[in-house]
Amino acid sequence: MNLADIPLIDQHAHNILKPEVAAQYPYAAAFTESYHPDIINYHARYTFFYRRSLREVAALLDCEAQETAILARRESLGLEELIQIYFHAANLEGIYLDDGLKPETMLPLSWHEKFVSVRRILRLEMLAEQLIPQSPDFTTFLARFNSELDPPPPGVVAFKSIACYRTGLDIQPVAEEVAVAHFNNLKQKFPTQPVRLTDKPLIDFLLQQALLIAAKYHLPVQLHTGYGDPDLDLRLANPLYLRHLLESPQYIHVPIVLLHASYPYMQEAGYLASVYPQVYLDFGLAVPFLSVSGMRETIRQLLELAPTTKLMYASDAHSIPELYYLGAKWGRQLLGEVLWQAVDDSDITVAEAEAIAVAILRENALSLYPSAQ
């Protein structure tokens, strides 16, 4: 199936690096989740993802499939022309950007709006980290935290949590007095200094405060699940740990979006989407970071059980514009292959496959995020 003509809604991605910052990073750093120099400077260049991507980028930029040639071509084009090439090739209609990933290094949302329609995803832990040094006590902090979310700021289409990175997905109820005690302990250690929030009771409490607000507005909440950089414990990244949240009646009207295919827990994620009405999925990061067979199998496993109304396209692109294009290229191609195989298997008809492709690549996101329209 050729899905190139279907405009994409990329429902989870990140900002592009400022040029002066990008100049300090090796090109291969964008092709790995590791931040260890031995991986970035050597081993990342021996992954299927990197080798395949060099050929694809070189073909689009009309240069040799060597990193040095690609870097020279990128320099001659300049960032804005480069982005226009990639976004046009990706046929992007809209991007929902989580701008909480090292924001001091990234170009602002307003810059990205020159090229494509952009909406914002608000990262909860970054908001809390900004407010903690400014707040003399927990009451002040919580009031400020809630006021920043309720009502959701203009242009915000979802909240996002990286609780998975910081303390895992086993989110448990936390009494307010417990959260107060942990806040006070944090303030004793860091009275006015910037903090990196890694306190599990406080993270769990704040996420559930945000879920209550999201429930008022039926606003989706995106959760990192599955693999990522080594800051997380992959054992605690299994979305099955979310049972308490998914079973809690006060959150039943909050759409929960499990990001990154929950790789390698794709079947678990698909199961959750099949039994909980509020659970949705995307396959960003797994596409395009895995091998071709790995990407195909990821999409196939998500759709083994999950309703096709629950799956959405995303790239999780970050830092460099190439990742938007590579995600789009392989997301379309492998979704088409999986759906065509489903037609051969008599799971669906050709007409149904065509409708499902449109739904996954754009319509499901437009339905789930009505404030984005």
Tab-separated table of C-alpha atoms in Angstrom:
chain	number	residue	atom	x	y	z
A	1	MET	CA	0.000	0.000	0.000
A	2	ASN	CA	1.290	3.438	-0.933
A	3	LEU	CA	0.384	5.848	1.855
A	4	ALA	CA	2.563	8.772	0.748
A	5	ASP	CA	-0.403	11.009	-0.081
A	6	ILE	CA	-1.888	10.848	3.414
A	7	PRO	CA	-0.880	13.998	5.367
A	8	LEU	CA	0.619	13.108	8.739
A	9	ILE	CA	-0.277	14.280	12.200
A	10	ASP	CA	2.833	13.646	14.302
A	11	GLN	CA	1.269	13.359	17.743
A	12	HIS	CA	4.503	13.341	19.739
A	13	ALA	CA	7.821	14.907	18.826
A	14	HIS	CA	10.380	17.362	20.200
A	15	ASN	CA	11.981	20.632	19.150
A	16	ILE	CA	14.997	20.939	16.908
A	17	LEU	CA	18.319	21.986	18.394
A	18	LYS	CA	19.555	25.550	18.079
A	19	PRO	CA	22.232	25.618	15.341
A	20	GLU	CA	24.952	26.738	17.738
A	21	VAL	CA	24.128	23.842	20.043
A	22	ALA	CA	23.830	21.298	17.240
A	23	ALA	CA	27.306	22.242	16.062
A	24	GLN	CA	28.707	20.871	19.322
A	25	TYR	CA	27.074	17.431	18.983
A	26	PRO	CA	28.248	14.522	16.815
A	27	TYR	CA	25.749	13.706	14.072
A	28	ALA	CA	25.515	10.109	15.296
A	29	ALA	CA	24.241	11.295	18.698
A	30	ALA	CA	20.784	11.725	17.151
A	31	PHE	CA	20.713	8.049	16.181
A	32	THR	CA	21.045	6.546	19.644
A	33	GLU	CA	19.335	6.856	23.023
A	34	SER	CA	22.679	6.463	24.769
A	35	TYR	CA	24.720	9.418	25.944
A	36	HIS	CA	27.916	7.475	26.563
A	37	PRO	CA	30.710	8.793	24.329
A	38	ASP	CA	31.820	5.283	23.332
A	39	ILE	CA	28.345	4.596	21.955
A	40	ILE	CA	27.929	7.977	20.281
A	41	ASN	CA	31.392	8.178	18.759
A	42	TYR	CA	31.742	4.557	17.693
A	43	HIS	CA	29.090	1.895	18.265
A	44	ALA	CA	26.053	3.972	17.161
A	45	ARG	CA	27.538	4.114	13.670
A	46	TYR	CA	27.267	0.327	13.474
A	47	THR	CA	23.525	0.066	14.080
A	48	PHE	CA	21.096	-0.868	11.336
A	49	PHE	CA	19.277	2.414	11.994
A	50	TYR	CA	22.315	4.596	11.369
A	51	ARG	CA	23.515	2.693	8.290
A	52	ARG	CA	20.064	2.623	6.701
A	53	SER	CA	19.437	6.283	7.517
A	54	LEU	CA	22.653	7.506	5.900
A	55	ARG	CA	21.534	6.059	2.567
A	56	GLU	CA	18.025	7.495	2.875
A	57	VAL	CA	19.187	10.971	3.882
A	58	ALA	CA	21.835	11.008	1.173
A	59	ALA	CA	19.271	10.038	-1.464
A	60	LEU	CA	17.011	12.903	-0.410
A	61	LEU	CA	19.852	15.435	-0.259
A	62	ASP	CA	21.485	14.153	-3.457
A	63	CYS	CA	24.916	13.465	-2.007
A	64	GLU	CA	27.123	10.501	-1.127
A	65	ALA	CA	25.957	8.185	1.641
A	66	GLN	CA	28.800	9.192	3.948
A	67	GLU	CA	28.444	11.218	7.119
A	68	THR	CA	31.025	13.768	5.995
A	69	ALA	CA	29.221	14.326	2.680
A	70	ILE	CA	25.857	14.660	4.439
A	71	LEU	CA	27.260	17.167	6.929
A	72	ALA	CA	28.758	19.231	4.100
A	73	ARG	CA	25.470	19.183	2.213
A	74	ARG	CA	23.538	20.181	5.339
A	75	GLU	CA	25.907	23.103	5.885
A	76	SER	CA	25.515	24.321	2.302
A	77	LEU	CA	21.703	24.205	2.488
A	78	GLY	CA	21.257	25.815	5.903
A	79	LEU	CA	18.799	24.728	8.574
A	80	GLU	CA	15.632	26.368	7.209
A	81	GLU	CA	15.984	24.962	3.698
A	82	LEU	CA	16.923	21.598	5.176
A	83	ILE	CA	13.747	21.536	7.244
A	84	GLN	CA	11.624	22.488	4.258
A	85	ILE	CA	13.091	19.541	2.326
A	86	TYR	CA	12.453	17.050	5.123
A	87	PHE	CA	8.996	18.294	6.119
A	88	HIS	CA	7.869	18.377	2.488
A	89	ALA	CA	9.146	14.839	1.906
A	90	ALA	CA	7.405	13.726	5.116
A	91	ASN	CA	4.116	15.364	4.037
A	92	LEU	CA	3.584	16.695	7.552
A	93	GLU	CA	0.297	18.413	8.335
A	94	GLY	CA	0.849	19.041	12.041
A	95	ILE	CA	3.202	18.329	14.927
A	96	TYR	CA	2.460	18.154	18.641
A	97	LEU	CA	5.690	19.171	20.364
A	98	ASP	CA	6.825	18.243	23.859
A	99	ASP	CA	9.067	21.255	24.443
A	100	GLY	CA	10.319	20.073	27.846
A	101	LEU	CA	13.381	18.207	26.577
A	102	LYS	CA	16.394	20.401	27.466
A	103	PRO	CA	14.477	23.553	26.467
A	104	GLU	CA	17.519	25.801	26.842
A	105	THR	CA	19.122	23.979	23.885
A	106	MET	CA	16.084	23.954	21.605
A	107	LEU	CA	14.494	26.318	19.120
A	108	PRO	CA	11.109	27.623	20.377
A	109	LEU	CA	7.729	26.454	19.146
A	110	SER	CA	7.217	29.764	17.345
A	111	TRP	CA	10.228	29.014	15.136
A	112	HIS	CA	8.813	25.621	14.118
A	113	GLU	CA	5.491	27.254	13.209
A	114	LYS	CA	7.155	28.795	10.164
A	115	PHE	CA	7.122	25.352	8.553
A	116	VAL	CA	4.139	23.410	9.896
A	117	SER	CA	1.148	23.700	12.220
A	118	VAL	CA	2.401	23.193	15.797
A	119	ARG	CA	0.660	22.481	19.096
A	120	ARG	CA	2.256	22.157	22.509
A	121	ILE	CA	2.501	19.237	24.915
A	122	LEU	CA	3.162	20.437	28.479
A	123	ARG	CA	5.698	18.358	30.417
A	124	LEU	CA	4.586	18.064	34.048
A	125	GLU	CA	7.896	17.319	35.726
A	126	MET	CA	9.584	20.299	34.076
A	127	LEU	CA	6.803	22.568	35.314
A	128	ALA	CA	7.228	21.254	38.853
A	129	GLU	CA	10.999	21.752	38.680
A	130	GLN	CA	10.491	25.366	37.634
A	131	LEU	CA	8.040	26.063	40.458
A	132	ILE	CA	9.765	24.340	43.386
A	133	PRO	CA	12.622	26.893	43.740
A	134	GLN	CA	10.094	29.756	43.499
A	135	SER	CA	7.756	28.399	46.202
A	136	PRO	CA	8.419	28.927	49.927
A	137	ASP	CA	6.053	26.145	51.011
A	138	PHE	CA	4.000	23.257	49.659
A	139	THR	CA	0.681	25.128	49.739
A	140	THR	CA	2.099	27.880	47.532
A	141	PHE	CA	3.757	25.354	45.239
A	142	LEU	CA	0.651	23.225	44.740
A	143	ALA	CA	-1.541	26.266	44.101
A	144	ARG	CA	0.909	27.499	41.459
A	145	PHE	CA	1.237	24.030	39.905
A	146	ASN	CA	-2.524	23.620	39.619
A	147	SER	CA	-3.061	27.163	38.337
A	148	GLU	CA	-0.570	26.539	35.521
A	149	LEU	CA	-2.623	23.534	34.415
A	150	ASP	CA	-6.183	24.602	35.148
A	151	PRO	CA	-7.287	25.740	32.682
A	152	PRO	CA	-4.735	24.288	30.238
A	153	PRO	CA	-2.665	27.079	28.656
A	154	PRO	CA	-3.619	28.187	25.125
A	155	GLY	CA	-2.182	25.885	22.479
A	156	VAL	CA	-1.617	22.994	24.894
A	157	VAL	CA	-3.247	19.805	23.561
A	158	ALA	CA	-1.915	17.350	26.155
A	159	PHE	CA	0.033	16.919	29.339
A	160	LYS	CA	3.089	14.663	29.348
A	161	SER	CA	4.779	12.804	32.191
A	162	ILE	CA	8.236	11.265	32.352
A	163	ALA	CA	7.485	9.487	35.640
A	164	CYS	CA	8.695	6.372	33.828
A	165	TYR	CA	12.169	7.887	33.563
A	166	ARG	CA	12.356	9.196	37.083
A	167	THR	CA	10.739	6.527	39.282
A	168	GLY	CA	8.852	4.045	37.064
A	169	LEU	CA	5.238	3.432	36.112
A	170	ASP	CA	4.034	1.869	39.348
A	171	ILE	CA	2.103	5.036	40.216
A	172	GLN	CA	0.453	4.715	43.626
A	173	PRO	CA	-1.965	6.879	45.666
A	174	VAL	CA	-0.134	9.441	47.826
A	175	ALA	CA	-1.767	11.317	50.689
A	176	GLU	CA	-1.258	15.076	50.616
A	177	GLU	CA	0.509	15.047	54.000
A	178	VAL	CA	3.056	12.588	52.570
A	179	ALA	CA	3.618	14.857	49.566
A	180	VAL	CA	4.058	17.811	51.963
A	181	ALA	CA	6.739	15.959	53.926
A	182	HIS	CA	8.650	15.023	50.787
A	183	PHE	CA	8.389	18.564	49.446
A	184	ASN	CA	9.777	19.931	52.734
A	185	ASN	CA	12.677	17.468	52.644
A	186	LEU	CA	13.473	18.596	49.114
A	187	LYS	CA	13.364	22.271	50.088
A	188	GLN	CA	15.710	21.619	53.022
A	189	LYS	CA	18.290	20.204	50.633
A	190	PHE	CA	17.708	22.786	47.893
A	191	PRO	CA	16.116	25.933	49.393
A	192	THR	CA	16.231	28.017	46.200
A	193	GLN	CA	18.443	26.033	43.835
A	194	PRO	CA	17.214	24.318	40.677
A	195	VAL	CA	16.128	20.753	41.326
A	196	ARG	CA	15.833	17.567	39.324
A	197	LEU	CA	12.673	15.896	40.572
A	198	THR	CA	13.329	12.239	41.396
A	199	ASP	CA	11.166	11.837	44.495
A	200	LYS	CA	8.638	9.060	43.822
A	201	PRO	CA	5.860	10.099	46.248
A	202	LEU	CA	6.008	13.684	44.985
A	203	ILE	CA	6.057	12.617	41.332
A	204	ASP	CA	3.152	10.219	41.855
A	205	PHE	CA	1.156	12.870	43.737
A	206	LEU	CA	1.687	15.565	41.103
A	207	LEU	CA	0.848	13.258	38.203
A	208	GLN	CA	-2.443	12.375	39.874
A	209	GLN	CA	-3.176	16.051	40.516
A	210	ALA	CA	-2.655	16.657	36.806
A	211	LEU	CA	-4.898	13.707	35.918
A	212	LEU	CA	-7.724	15.209	37.966
A	213	ILE	CA	-7.377	18.459	36.021
A	214	ALA	CA	-7.120	16.604	32.701
A	215	ALA	CA	-10.342	14.766	33.581
A	216	LYS	CA	-12.185	18.107	33.790
A	217	TYR	CA	-11.213	18.952	30.220
A	218	HIS	CA	-10.970	15.430	28.734
A	219	LEU	CA	-7.382	16.392	27.932
A	220	PRO	CA	-5.053	13.551	26.901
A	221	VAL	CA	-2.089	12.722	29.126
A	222	GLN	CA	0.907	11.191	27.389
A	223	LEU	CA	3.127	8.826	29.363
A	224	HIS	CA	6.601	7.714	28.427
A	225	THR	CA	6.583	3.919	28.413
A	226	GLY	CA	9.141	1.346	27.317
A	227	TYR	CA	12.676	2.077	26.319
A	228	GLY	CA	14.586	5.325	26.195
A	229	ASP	CA	17.934	6.569	27.397
A	230	PRO	CA	19.626	4.729	30.305
A	231	ASP	CA	18.198	7.188	32.821
A	232	LEU	CA	15.208	4.865	33.143
A	233	ASP	CA	14.877	1.384	34.631
A	234	LEU	CA	13.401	-0.643	31.775
A	235	ARG	CA	12.003	-3.164	34.243
A	236	LEU	CA	9.689	-0.449	35.611
A	237	ALA	CA	8.746	0.860	32.144
A	238	ASN	CA	6.198	-1.889	31.473
A	239	PRO	CA	2.767	-0.246	31.061
A	240	LEU	CA	1.142	-3.082	33.008
A	241	TYR	CA	2.332	-1.209	36.111
A	242	LEU	CA	-0.311	1.442	35.349
A	243	ARG	CA	-3.154	-0.767	36.582
A	244	HIS	CA	-3.966	1.487	39.581
A	245	LEU	CA	-4.352	4.566	37.382
A	246	LEU	CA	-6.377	2.744	34.763
A	247	GLU	CA	-8.723	1.240	37.353
A	248	SER	CA	-9.267	4.509	39.256
A	249	PRO	CA	-12.764	5.877	38.494
A	250	GLN	CA	-11.672	9.514	38.913
A	251	TYR	CA	-9.339	9.157	35.898
A	252	ILE	CA	-11.606	7.111	33.636
A	253	HIS	CA	-12.328	10.109	31.373
A	254	VAL	CA	-8.637	10.968	30.865
A	255	PRO	CA	-7.238	9.600	27.577
A	256	ILE	CA	-3.919	7.945	28.471
A	257	VAL	CA	-1.492	7.759	25.550
A	258	LEU	CA	1.251	5.151	25.912
A	259	LEU	CA	4.216	6.493	23.961
A	260	HIS	CA	6.926	4.715	21.971
A	261	ALA	CA	4.974	1.476	21.385
A	262	SER	CA	5.983	0.650	24.982
A	263	TYR	CA	8.869	-1.224	23.310
A	264	PRO	CA	9.670	-4.017	24.121
A	265	TYR	CA	6.262	-4.360	25.794
A	266	MET	CA	4.182	-3.978	22.621
A	267	GLN	CA	1.788	-6.844	23.300
A	268	GLU	CA	1.197	-5.631	26.847
A	269	ALA	CA	0.388	-2.162	25.526
A	270	GLY	CA	-1.926	-3.573	22.872
A	271	TYR	CA	-3.730	-5.603	25.516
A	272	LEU	CA	-4.281	-2.515	27.683
A	273	ALA	CA	-5.698	-0.614	24.722
A	274	SER	CA	-8.040	-3.525	24.011
A	275	VAL	CA	-9.614	-3.603	27.493
A	276	TYR	CA	-9.403	-0.017	28.800
A	277	PRO	CA	-11.400	2.538	26.796
A	278	GLN	CA	-9.121	5.410	27.815
A	279	VAL	CA	-5.836	3.823	26.646
A	280	TYR	CA	-4.255	4.839	23.331
A	281	LEU	CA	-0.907	4.026	21.716
A	282	ASP	CA	1.685	5.412	19.361
A	283	PHE	CA	4.715	3.817	17.723
A	284	GLY	CA	7.154	6.743	17.797
A	285	LEU	CA	10.818	6.137	18.649
A	286	ALA	CA	10.460	2.421	17.869
A	287	VAL	CA	9.856	3.814	14.365
A	288	PRO	CA	12.409	4.745	13.037
A	289	PHE	CA	15.023	3.566	15.588
A	290	LEU	CA	14.627	-0.200	15.136
A	291	SER	CA	15.648	-2.383	12.236
A	292	VAL	CA	13.135	-2.656	9.417
A	293	SER	CA	11.989	-6.057	10.618
A	294	GLY	CA	11.814	-4.749	14.180
A	295	MET	CA	9.650	-1.782	13.168
A	296	ARG	CA	7.352	-4.037	11.149
A	297	GLU	CA	7.007	-6.453	14.055
A	298	THR	CA	6.347	-3.614	16.502
A	299	ILE	CA	3.396	-2.310	14.492
A	300	ARG	CA	2.152	-5.836	13.902
A	301	GLN	CA	2.235	-6.699	17.606
A	302	LEU	CA	0.445	-3.506	18.589
A	303	LEU	CA	-2.347	-4.384	16.163
A	304	GLU	CA	-2.605	-8.032	17.196
A	305	LEU	CA	-5.240	-7.066	19.748
A	306	ALA	CA	-5.560	-3.270	19.934
A	307	PRO	CA	-8.476	-1.599	18.127
A	308	THR	CA	-7.278	0.339	15.109
A	309	THR	CA	-9.015	3.402	16.587
A	310	LYS	CA	-6.430	3.403	19.389
A	311	LEU	CA	-3.147	3.561	17.432
A	312	MET	CA	-1.540	6.818	16.254
A	313	TYR	CA	1.481	7.869	14.271
A	314	ALA	CA	4.359	9.665	16.011
A	315	SER	CA	8.040	10.086	15.272
A	316	ASP	CA	9.434	11.185	18.657
A	317	ALA	CA	11.777	13.211	16.435
A	318	HIS	CA	14.201	15.437	18.297
A	319	SER	CA	17.340	17.502	17.765
A	320	ILE	CA	17.694	17.137	13.982
A	321	PRO	CA	15.026	17.378	11.245
A	322	GLU	CA	16.112	14.105	9.645
A	323	LEU	CA	14.218	12.166	12.297
A	324	TYR	CA	10.873	13.709	11.255
A	325	TYR	CA	11.442	12.487	7.712
A	326	LEU	CA	12.763	9.044	8.649
A	327	GLY	CA	9.865	8.442	11.018
A	328	ALA	CA	7.367	9.460	8.343
A	329	LYS	CA	8.991	7.340	5.639
A	330	TRP	CA	9.083	4.169	7.676
A	331	GLY	CA	5.868	4.754	9.567
A	332	ARG	CA	3.951	4.910	6.297
A	333	GLN	CA	5.830	2.094	4.561
A	334	LEU	CA	5.631	-0.452	7.357
A	335	LEU	CA	2.079	0.386	8.369
A	336	GLY	CA	1.170	-0.239	4.736
A	337	GLU	CA	2.985	-3.584	4.765
A	338	VAL	CA	1.305	-4.709	7.997
A	339	LEU	CA	-2.132	-3.719	6.740
A	340	TRP	CA	-1.586	-5.416	3.401
A	341	GLN	CA	-0.577	-8.596	5.207
A	342	ALA	CA	-3.772	-8.302	7.257
A	343	VAL	CA	-5.722	-8.161	3.987
A	344	ASP	CA	-3.939	-11.327	2.800
A	345	ASP	CA	-4.739	-12.951	6.145
A	346	SER	CA	-8.435	-12.036	5.673
A	347	ASP	CA	-8.443	-9.922	8.858
A	348	ILE	CA	-9.614	-6.859	6.918
A	349	THR	CA	-10.666	-5.864	3.421
A	350	VAL	CA	-8.762	-3.549	1.102
A	351	ALA	CA	-11.256	-0.765	1.734
A	352	GLU	CA	-10.931	-1.254	5.484
A	353	ALA	CA	-7.130	-1.204	5.234
A	354	GLU	CA	-7.243	2.115	3.399
A	355	ALA	CA	-9.522	3.638	6.032
A	356	ILE	CA	-7.389	2.280	8.862
A	357	ALA	CA	-4.255	3.809	7.341
A	358	VAL	CA	-5.865	7.250	7.251
A	359	ALA	CA	-7.087	6.812	10.817
A	360	ILE	CA	-3.695	5.818	12.229
A	361	LEU	CA	-1.711	8.409	10.309
A	362	ARG	CA	-3.968	11.370	11.073
A	363	GLU	CA	-7.660	10.916	11.952
A	364	ASN	CA	-7.232	9.198	15.318
A	365	ALA	CA	-5.030	12.055	16.547
A	366	LEU	CA	-7.422	14.694	15.249
A	367	SER	CA	-10.257	12.972	17.095
A	368	LEU	CA	-8.345	12.498	20.337
A	369	TYR	CA	-6.948	16.065	20.438
A	370	PRO	CA	-9.922	18.211	19.367
A	371	SER	CA	-8.295	21.341	20.827
A	372	ALA	CA	-5.536	20.941	18.229
A	373	GLN	CA	-7.886	21.778	15.365
